[in-house]
Tab-separated table of C-alpha atoms in Angstrom:
chain	number	residue	atom	x	y	z
A	41	MET	CA	104.220	-174.286	160.447
A	42	ARG	CA	100.940	-173.084	161.947
A	43	LYS	CA	97.556	-174.502	161.022
A	44	LEU	CA	95.167	-171.910	159.650
A	45	LYS	CA	92.062	-170.997	161.597
A	46	ASN	CA	88.668	-171.218	159.891
A	47	ASN	CA	88.442	-167.413	159.638
A	48	GLU	CA	91.750	-167.366	157.734
A	49	LEU	CA	90.581	-169.688	154.945
A	50	ASP	CA	89.139	-166.996	152.657
A	51	ARG	CA	85.869	-168.880	152.219
A	52	LEU	CA	83.212	-167.662	149.839
A	53	SER	CA	79.835	-166.705	151.241
A	54	VAL	CA	76.826	-168.615	149.904
A	55	ASN	CA	75.923	-165.634	147.704
A	56	ASP	CA	79.501	-165.258	146.453
A	57	PHE	CA	79.616	-168.972	145.645
A	58	LYS	CA	76.400	-168.765	143.639
A	59	THR	CA	77.752	-165.898	141.508
A	60	ALA	CA	81.327	-167.236	141.196
A	61	LYS	CA	82.560	-168.558	137.860
A	62	LYS	CA	82.045	-172.319	137.967
A	63	THR	CA	84.303	-175.103	136.810
A	64	PRO	CA	82.861	-176.593	133.597
A	65	LEU	CA	81.999	-179.802	135.436
A	66	ILE	CA	78.683	-181.508	136.085
A	67	ILE	CA	78.306	-184.472	138.431
A	68	VAL	CA	75.708	-187.151	137.730
A	69	LEU	CA	74.861	-189.612	140.504
A	70	ASP	CA	73.300	-192.742	139.008
A	71	ASN	CA	71.169	-194.499	141.659
A	72	ILE	CA	73.327	-193.838	144.731
A	73	ARG	CA	71.966	-195.503	147.876
A	74	SER	CA	74.044	-193.932	150.644
A	75	LEU	CA	72.906	-190.551	151.888
A	76	ASN	CA	76.364	-189.999	153.374
A	77	ASN	CA	77.943	-190.552	149.943
A	78	ILE	CA	75.537	-188.050	148.411
A	79	GLY	CA	76.451	-185.470	151.053
A	80	SER	CA	80.161	-186.078	150.485
A	81	VAL	CA	79.741	-185.514	146.743
A	82	PHE	CA	78.020	-182.192	147.475
A	83	ARG	CA	80.938	-181.156	149.673
A	84	THR	CA	83.524	-182.128	147.043
A	85	SER	CA	81.501	-180.287	144.399
A	86	ASP	CA	81.459	-177.168	146.560
A	87	ALA	CA	85.241	-177.371	147.056
A	88	PHE	CA	85.906	-177.332	143.305
A	89	LEU	CA	83.114	-174.971	142.186
A	90	VAL	CA	81.265	-177.689	140.267
A	91	GLU	CA	78.481	-176.244	138.141
A	92	LYS	CA	75.703	-178.688	139.021
A	93	ILE	CA	74.848	-182.103	140.445
A	94	TYR	CA	72.145	-184.304	138.934
A	95	LEU	CA	70.633	-186.806	141.343
A	96	CYS	CA	69.182	-189.653	139.269
A	97	GLY	CA	66.814	-192.525	139.932
A	98	ILE	CA	66.771	-193.657	143.571
A	99	THR	CA	69.405	-191.100	144.606
A	100	ALA	CA	67.951	-189.170	147.543
A	101	THR	CA	67.608	-185.388	147.460
A	102	PRO	CA	68.106	-182.664	150.042
A	103	PRO	CA	66.902	-181.749	152.526
A	104	HIS	CA	67.739	-184.843	154.546
A	105	LYS	CA	69.600	-185.010	157.857
A	106	ASP	CA	71.948	-187.782	156.661
A	107	ILE	CA	72.879	-185.861	153.506
A	108	HIS	CA	73.344	-182.699	155.571
A	109	LYS	CA	75.629	-184.526	158.037
A	110	THR	CA	78.347	-184.933	155.391
A	111	ALA	CA	77.420	-182.056	153.058
A	112	LEU	CA	77.905	-179.471	155.832
A	113	GLY	CA	75.724	-176.880	154.098
A	114	SER	CA	76.987	-177.413	150.542
A	115	THR	CA	73.468	-178.398	149.468
A	116	ASP	CA	72.756	-174.665	149.800
A	117	THR	CA	75.609	-173.674	147.475
A	118	VAL	CA	75.872	-176.275	144.705
A	119	ALA	CA	73.038	-176.264	142.172
A	120	TRP	CA	71.267	-179.603	141.936
A	121	GLU	CA	68.317	-181.253	140.268
A	122	HIS	CA	66.624	-184.631	140.537
A	123	VAL	CA	66.122	-186.471	137.239
A	124	GLU	CA	64.370	-189.824	137.189
A	125	ASN	CA	65.960	-191.283	134.057
A	126	THR	CA	69.749	-191.177	133.720
A	127	ILE	CA	69.727	-192.129	130.016
A	128	GLU	CA	67.413	-189.250	129.142
A	129	LEU	CA	69.725	-186.911	131.051
A	130	VAL	CA	72.787	-188.259	129.224
A	131	GLU	CA	71.111	-187.623	125.863
A	132	LYS	CA	70.135	-184.102	126.943
A	133	LEU	CA	73.698	-183.330	128.083
A	134	LYS	CA	75.183	-184.715	124.865
A	135	SER	CA	72.773	-182.580	122.807
A	136	LYS	CA	74.351	-179.564	124.529
A	137	ASN	CA	77.833	-180.754	123.448
A	138	ILE	CA	78.778	-181.724	126.989
A	139	VAL	CA	81.307	-184.569	127.082
A	140	VAL	CA	79.691	-187.361	129.103
A	141	CYS	CA	82.138	-189.539	131.042
A	142	ALA	CA	81.118	-192.696	132.897
A	143	ILE	CA	83.490	-193.433	135.770
A	144	GLU	CA	83.650	-197.208	135.624
A	145	GLN	CA	85.880	-200.242	135.126
A	146	ALA	CA	85.127	-201.344	131.586
A	147	GLU	CA	86.701	-202.772	128.466
A	148	HIS	CA	88.632	-200.123	126.553
A	149	ALA	CA	88.232	-197.581	129.362
A	150	THR	CA	90.631	-194.646	129.410
A	151	LEU	CA	92.769	-194.598	132.529
A	152	LEU	CA	92.223	-191.400	134.504
A	153	ASN	CA	95.887	-190.417	134.276
A	154	ASP	CA	95.674	-190.710	130.455
A	155	PHE	CA	92.397	-188.774	130.154
A	156	LYS	CA	92.912	-185.468	128.326
A	157	VAL	CA	90.635	-182.479	128.754
A	158	GLU	CA	89.973	-179.568	126.437
A	159	THR	CA	89.476	-176.186	128.066
A	160	ASN	CA	86.693	-175.209	125.655
A	161	LYS	CA	84.565	-178.229	126.659
A	162	LYS	CA	82.230	-178.939	129.545
A	163	TYR	CA	82.326	-182.382	131.176
A	164	ALA	CA	79.697	-184.483	132.936
A	165	LEU	CA	81.116	-187.144	135.246
A	166	ILE	CA	78.784	-190.049	136.044
A	167	PHE	CA	79.263	-192.014	139.260
A	168	GLY	CA	77.263	-195.177	139.854
A	169	ASN	CA	75.584	-197.272	142.478
A	170	GLU	CA	77.739	-198.548	145.348
A	171	VAL	CA	77.198	-202.198	144.371
A	172	LYS	CA	76.395	-202.234	140.648
A	173	GLY	CA	78.337	-199.173	139.486
A	174	VAL	CA	77.179	-197.092	136.533
A	175	ALA	CA	74.346	-198.883	134.724
A	176	GLN	CA	75.498	-200.635	131.528
A	177	ASP	CA	73.089	-198.682	129.315
A	178	VAL	CA	74.500	-195.448	130.759
A	179	VAL	CA	78.064	-196.635	130.084
A	180	ASN	CA	77.005	-197.469	126.509
A	181	ALA	CA	75.498	-193.999	126.027
A	182	SER	CA	78.519	-192.151	127.414
A	183	ASP	CA	81.156	-190.521	125.218
A	184	VAL	CA	84.008	-192.042	127.197
A	185	THR	CA	84.527	-194.378	130.126
A	186	ILE	CA	87.205	-193.379	132.610
A	187	GLU	CA	88.785	-195.857	134.986
A	188	ILE	CA	90.723	-194.960	138.123
A	189	PRO	CA	93.894	-197.083	138.118
A	190	GLN	CA	94.035	-199.334	141.192
A	191	PHE	CA	96.774	-201.742	142.174
A	192	GLY	CA	95.638	-203.621	145.300
A	193	THR	CA	93.370	-206.605	145.814
A	194	LYS	CA	89.974	-204.873	145.983
A	195	HIS	CA	89.844	-202.684	142.862
A	196	SER	CA	86.935	-200.897	144.453
A	197	LEU	CA	86.698	-197.379	145.851
A	198	ASN	CA	83.819	-195.803	147.731
A	199	ILE	CA	81.824	-193.572	145.386
A	200	SER	CA	82.615	-190.455	147.427
A	201	VAL	CA	86.336	-191.268	147.255
A	202	SER	CA	86.086	-191.931	143.506
A	203	CYS	CA	84.347	-188.594	143.067
A	204	GLY	CA	87.068	-186.766	145.002
A	205	VAL	CA	89.848	-188.409	142.988
A	206	VAL	CA	88.248	-187.801	139.581
A	207	VAL	CA	86.969	-184.280	140.259
A	208	TRP	CA	90.384	-183.204	141.576
A	209	ASP	CA	92.135	-184.733	138.557
A	210	VAL	CA	89.816	-183.163	135.968
A	211	PHE	CA	89.749	-179.832	137.849
A	212	SER	CA	93.574	-179.811	137.884
A	213	LYS	CA	93.785	-180.585	134.190
A	214	LEU	CA	91.232	-177.902	133.316
A	215	THR	CA	92.999	-175.357	135.522
A	216	LEU	CA	96.507	-176.179	134.305
A	217	THR	CA	95.603	-176.310	130.608
A	218	SER	CA	93.769	-172.978	130.779
A	219	LYS	CA	96.874	-171.132	132.002
């Protein structure tokens, strides 16, 4: 088995990415501190054709060298917007019939493997601060809370890892159910 070279990967150009049909997914970053985590979320969003990223509260915005270091240019492809107030954004998304999902460990949360998607819906996935998680008022305002099952001693994943796990899972479910 031979590894593929970069020129064999059939990558989209920036212009092709911008005009490509997007996955009906929106990422909301609720007060993320780490610029490297923000860049990683951009890169994951690029990989799965995420429609848009909202950077809320203290979450830094491009251009920034530490975001760029992990984003590897995906800040030029994925649409993004800074919004100061996450709750106001949640209400705006819900008014557009977007299903708002807080990714958090909470009472009565739906385990990710049990979360069902509908192909005619658009989803917003909210990821929270590295220490405090998604703010409680944002969890309260969300349509559903999704928890990533964990079985070790820490029960804590880095936000960029959580984003990769959840985006891949929801992307897979949307792709498989639409076929």
